PDB file of C-alpha atoms in Angstrom:
ATOM      1  CA  UNK A1332       0.000   0.000   0.000  1.00  0.00           C
ATOM      2  CA  UNK A1333       1.203   3.482  -0.862  1.00  0.00           C
ATOM      3  CA  UNK A1334      -0.007   6.881   0.362  1.00  0.00           C
ATOM      4  CA  UNK A1335       0.308   9.793  -2.064  1.00  0.00           C
ATOM      5  CA  UNK A1336      -0.365  13.504  -1.780  1.00  0.00           C
ATOM      6  CA  UNK A1337      -3.053  14.564  -4.226  1.00  0.00           C
ATOM      7  CA  UNK A1338      -2.139  17.596  -6.338  1.00  0.00           C
ATOM      8  CA  UNK A1339      -4.476  19.817  -8.337  1.00  0.00           C
ATOM      9  CA  UNK A1340      -5.256  18.918 -11.961  1.00  0.00           C
ATOM     10  CA  UNK A1341      -3.602  15.496 -11.860  1.00  0.00           C
ATOM     11  CA  UNK A1342      -4.735  12.019 -12.772  1.00  0.00           C
ATOM     12  CA  UNK A1343      -4.712  11.175  -9.065  1.00  0.00           C
ATOM     13  CA  UNK A1344      -7.002  14.136  -8.322  1.00  0.00           C
ATOM     14  CA  UNK A1345      -9.458  12.905 -10.946  1.00  0.00           C
ATOM     15  CA  UNK A1346      -9.210   9.365  -9.580  1.00  0.00           C
ATOM     16  CA  UNK A1347      -9.862  10.623  -6.030  1.00  0.00           C
ATOM     17  CA  UNK A1348     -12.896  12.604  -7.190  1.00  0.00           C
ATOM     18  CA  UNK A1349     -14.321   9.474  -8.793  1.00  0.00           C
ATOM     19  CA  UNK A1350     -13.557   7.487  -5.625  1.00  0.00           C
ATOM     20  CA  UNK A1351     -15.405  10.054  -3.487  1.00  0.00           C
ATOM     21  CA  UNK A1352     -18.366  10.282  -5.861  1.00  0.00           C
ATOM     22  CA  UNK A1353     -18.811   6.502  -5.638  1.00  0.00           C
ATOM     23  CA  UNK A1354     -18.028   5.945  -1.958  1.00  0.00           C
ATOM     24  CA  UNK A1355     -20.562   4.888   0.657  1.00  0.00           C
ATOM     25  CA  UNK A1356     -19.997   7.865   2.981  1.00  0.00           C
ATOM     26  CA  UNK A1357     -23.300   9.446   1.980  1.00  0.00           C
ATOM     27  CA  UNK A1358     -23.364  12.124   4.695  1.00  0.00           C
ATOM     28  CA  UNK A1359     -20.326  14.028   3.402  1.00  0.00           C
ATOM     29  CA  UNK A1360     -19.328  12.678   0.004  1.00  0.00           C
ATOM     30  CA  UNK A1361     -21.016  15.534  -1.895  1.00  0.00           C
ATOM     31  CA  UNK A1362     -19.156  18.089   0.223  1.00  0.00           C
ATOM     32  CA  UNK A1363     -15.792  16.377  -0.290  1.00  0.00           C
ATOM     33  CA  UNK A1364     -16.459  15.994  -4.021  1.00  0.00           C
ATOM     34  CA  UNK A1365     -17.215  19.728  -4.253  1.00  0.00           C
ATOM     35  CA  UNK A1366     -13.973  20.526  -2.397  1.00  0.00           C
ATOM     36  CA  UNK A1367     -12.090  18.492  -4.983  1.00  0.00           C
ATOM     37  CA  UNK A1368     -13.967  19.902  -7.994  1.00  0.00           C
ATOM     38  CA  UNK A1369     -13.463  23.500  -6.855  1.00  0.00           C
ATOM     39  CA  UNK A1370     -10.048  22.705  -5.349  1.00  0.00           C
ATOM     40  CA  UNK A1371     -10.821  24.563  -2.128  1.00  0.00           C
ATOM     41  CA  UNK A1372      -7.395  23.919  -0.627  1.00  0.00           C
ATOM     42  CA  UNK A1373      -5.200  26.845   0.397  1.00  0.00           C
ATOM     43  CA  UNK A1374      -1.601  27.095   1.538  1.00  0.00           C
ATOM     44  CA  UNK A1375      -0.656  23.773   3.117  1.00  0.00           C
ATOM     45  CA  UNK A1376      -4.102  22.138   3.053  1.00  0.00           C
ATOM     46  CA  UNK A1377      -4.224  18.906   1.090  1.00  0.00           C
ATOM     47  CA  UNK A1378      -5.619  15.434   0.619  1.00  0.00           C
ATOM     48  CA  UNK A1379      -3.804  12.120   0.621  1.00  0.00           C
ATOM     49  CA  UNK A1380      -4.939   8.930  -1.066  1.00  0.00           C
ATOM     50  CA  UNK A1381      -4.097   5.372  -0.040  1.00  0.00           C
ATOM     51  CA  UNK A1382      -3.510   3.204  -3.106  1.00  0.00           C
ATOM     52  CA  UNK A1383      -3.359  -0.557  -3.437  1.00  0.00           C
ATOM     53  CA  UNK A1384      -2.294  -1.831  -6.864  1.00  0.00           C
ATOM     54  CA  UNK A1385      -3.015   1.607  -8.336  1.00  0.00           C
ATOM     55  CA  UNK A1386      -6.556   1.717  -6.956  1.00  0.00           C
ATOM     56  CA  UNK A1387      -7.618   4.193  -4.245  1.00  0.00           C
ATOM     57  CA  UNK A1388      -8.775   2.418  -1.111  1.00  0.00           C
ATOM     58  CA  UNK A1389      -8.792   5.351   1.334  1.00  0.00           C
ATOM     59  CA  UNK A1390      -8.263   9.053   1.889  1.00  0.00           C
ATOM     60  CA  UNK A1391      -7.511  11.680   4.512  1.00  0.00           C
ATOM     61  CA  UNK A1392      -7.180  15.468   4.505  1.00  0.00           C
ATOM     62  CA  UNK A1393      -5.203  18.038   6.473  1.00  0.00           C
ATOM     63  CA  UNK A1394      -7.262  21.219   6.734  1.00  0.00           C
ATOM     64  CA  UNK A1395      -7.281  24.662   8.357  1.00  0.00           C
ATOM     65  CA  UNK A1396     -10.994  24.460   9.068  1.00  0.00           C
ATOM     66  CA  UNK A1397     -13.592  21.782   9.359  1.00  0.00           C
ATOM     67  CA  UNK A1398     -17.334  21.729   9.944  1.00  0.00           C
ATOM     68  CA  UNK A1399     -17.000  23.753  13.161  1.00  0.00           C
ATOM     69  CA  UNK A1400     -16.912  27.492  13.976  1.00  0.00           C
ATOM     70  CA  UNK A1401     -13.510  27.152  15.661  1.00  0.00           C
ATOM     71  CA  UNK A1402     -10.953  29.114  13.589  1.00  0.00           C
ATOM     72  CA  UNK A1403      -8.396  29.019  16.414  1.00  0.00           C
ATOM     73  CA  UNK A1404      -8.154  25.223  16.213  1.00  0.00           C
ATOM     74  CA  UNK A1405      -6.069  23.663  13.424  1.00  0.00           C
ATOM     75  CA  UNK A1406      -4.815  21.654  11.654  1.00  0.00           C
ATOM     76  CA  UNK A1407      -7.725  19.239  11.367  1.00  0.00           C
ATOM     77  CA  UNK A1408      -7.213  15.665  10.258  1.00  0.00           C
ATOM     78  CA  UNK A1409     -10.422  15.104   8.344  1.00  0.00           C
ATOM     79  CA  UNK A1410     -12.127  13.204   5.516  1.00  0.00           C
ATOM     80  CA  UNK A1411     -10.830   9.898   6.914  1.00  0.00           C
ATOM     81  CA  UNK A1412     -12.408   7.119   4.888  1.00  0.00           C
ATOM     82  CA  UNK A1413     -11.418   3.600   3.855  1.00  0.00           C
ATOM     83  CA  UNK A1414     -13.503   1.606   1.414  1.00  0.00           C
ATOM     84  CA  UNK A1415     -15.333  -1.359   2.902  1.00  0.00           C
ATOM     85  CA  UNK A1416     -13.255  -3.959   1.037  1.00  0.00           C
ATOM     86  CA  UNK A1417     -10.046  -2.589   2.587  1.00  0.00           C
ATOM     87  CA  UNK A1418     -11.228  -2.190   6.174  1.00  0.00           C
ATOM     88  CA  UNK A1419      -9.493  -4.130   8.909  1.00  0.00           C
ATOM     89  CA  UNK A1420      -6.077  -3.682   7.277  1.00  0.00           C
ATOM     90  CA  UNK A1421      -5.080  -0.703   9.460  1.00  0.00           C
ATOM     91  CA  UNK A1422      -5.187   1.689   6.523  1.00  0.00           C
ATOM     92  CA  UNK A1423      -6.950   4.395   8.574  1.00  0.00           C
ATOM     93  CA  UNK A1424      -4.057   4.385  11.016  1.00  0.00           C
ATOM     94  CA  UNK A1425      -1.528   4.645   8.215  1.00  0.00           C
ATOM     95  CA  UNK A1426      -3.449   7.543   6.659  1.00  0.00           C
ATOM     96  CA  UNK A1427      -3.673   9.361  10.004  1.00  0.00           C
ATOM     97  CA  UNK A1428       0.041   8.775  10.679  1.00  0.00           C
ATOM     98  CA  UNK A1429       0.916  10.072   7.219  1.00  0.00           C
ATOM     99  CA  UNK A1430      -1.235  13.192   7.691  1.00  0.00           C
ATOM    100  CA  UNK A1431       0.337  13.783  11.099  1.00  0.00           C
ATOM    101  CA  UNK A1432       3.820  13.405   9.609  1.00  0.00           C
ATOM    102  CA  UNK A1433       2.937  16.017   7.010  1.00  0.00           C
ATOM    103  CA  UNK A1434       1.590  18.379   9.703  1.00  0.00           C
ATOM    104  CA  UNK A1435       4.751  17.887  11.764  1.00  0.00           C
ATOM    105  CA  UNK A1436       6.941  18.675   8.734  1.00  0.00           C
ATOM    106  CA  UNK A1437       5.009  21.943   8.450  1.00  0.00           C
ATOM    107  CA  UNK A1438       5.920  22.760  12.054  1.00  0.00           C
ATOM    108  CA  UNK A1439       2.650  21.915  13.782  1.00  0.00           C
ATOM    109  CA  UNK A1440       2.894  20.354  17.238  1.00  0.00           C
ATOM    110  CA  UNK A1441      -0.611  18.910  17.418  1.00  0.00           C
ATOM    111  CA  UNK A1442      -3.558  17.913  15.238  1.00  0.00           C
ATOM    112  CA  UNK A1443      -7.279  17.655  15.876  1.00  0.00           C
ATOM    113  CA  UNK A1444      -9.954  15.163  14.881  1.00  0.00           C
ATOM    114  CA  UNK A1445     -13.681  15.717  15.382  1.00  0.00           C
ATOM    115  CA  UNK A1446     -15.936  12.677  15.595  1.00  0.00           C
ATOM    116  CA  UNK A1447     -19.188  11.361  16.953  1.00  0.00           C
ATOM    117  CA  UNK A1448     -17.450   8.131  18.005  1.00  0.00           C
ATOM    118  CA  UNK A1449     -15.915   7.203  21.333  1.00  0.00           C
ATOM    119  CA  UNK A1450     -12.992   4.819  21.589  1.00  0.00           C
ATOM    120  CA  UNK A1451     -11.897   5.018  17.958  1.00  0.00           C
ATOM    121  CA  UNK A1452      -9.204   7.679  17.679  1.00  0.00           C
ATOM    122  CA  UNK A1453      -7.712   6.908  21.089  1.00  0.00           C
ATOM    123  CA  UNK A1454      -6.139   3.909  19.309  1.00  0.00           C
ATOM    124  CA  UNK A1455      -4.167   6.404  17.201  1.00  0.00           C
ATOM    125  CA  UNK A1456      -2.854   8.453  20.133  1.00  0.00           C
ATOM    126  CA  UNK A1457      -5.633  11.036  20.310  1.00  0.00           C
ATOM    127  CA  UNK A1458      -7.200  12.171  23.559  1.00  0.00           C
ATOM    128  CA  UNK A1459     -10.634  13.646  24.125  1.00  0.00           C
ATOM    129  CA  UNK A1460     -10.701  17.380  24.918  1.00  0.00           C
ATOM    130  CA  UNK A1461     -14.371  18.396  24.915  1.00  0.00           C
ATOM    131  CA  UNK A1462     -17.630  18.336  23.026  1.00  0.00           C
ATOM    132  CA  UNK A1463     -17.998  20.818  20.164  1.00  0.00           C
ATOM    133  CA  UNK A1464     -21.004  22.023  18.157  1.00  0.00           C
ATOM    134  CA  UNK A1465     -20.852  21.859  14.374  1.00  0.00           C
ATOM    135  CA  UNK A1466     -22.424  24.289  11.905  1.00  0.00           C
ATOM    136  CA  UNK A1467     -25.468  22.013  11.629  1.00  0.00           C
ATOM    137  CA  UNK A1468     -26.094  22.308  15.370  1.00  0.00           C
ATOM    138  CA  UNK A1469     -24.972  18.755  16.156  1.00  0.00           C
ATOM    139  CA  UNK A1470     -22.539  17.868  18.900  1.00  0.00           C
ATOM    140  CA  UNK A1471     -19.318  15.984  18.229  1.00  0.00           C
ATOM    141  CA  UNK A1472     -16.287  15.053  20.262  1.00  0.00           C
ATOM    142  CA  UNK A1473     -12.985  16.914  19.761  1.00  0.00           C
ATOM    143  CA  UNK A1474      -9.757  14.943  20.018  1.00  0.00           C
ATOM    144  CA  UNK A1475      -6.149  16.170  19.976  1.00  0.00           C
ATOM    145  CA  UNK A1476      -2.838  14.467  19.395  1.00  0.00           C
ATOM    146  CA  UNK A1477       0.524  15.893  20.403  1.00  0.00           C
ATOM    147  CA  UNK A1478       2.993  15.322  17.568  1.00  0.00           C
ATOM    148  CA  UNK A1479       6.310  13.977  18.779  1.00  0.00           C
TER     149      UNK A1479
END
């Protein structure tokens, strides 16, 4: 398995868009697809794709903002998704580690993940900070990881 940074106007960007458009993450796939179509990434923000035999099996992003009115908190590790056929192979952890390595190279000392789940991201070194309210009015859990 290989993890690659996705750059604008590349074959990998087109492949990732197709992956997102056809993925089962119905709640956010339209939003992520629009981000890719409009290339709404600035400065250091980016997406990474996990590839197995040239086929995308997962993705992750490193973003300045997420679905929360919290501009003082960043970078966000977001858009974490692994296709059903590749689950159980620890690809999510590899994607998160890769995104954290990228954030560390940029000089960040911590990253944040929002989620509705308990007990998931603790396996990747994240710790719960507090509940946060998203733009839709829902409550999620905010996790942080200190980058070593």
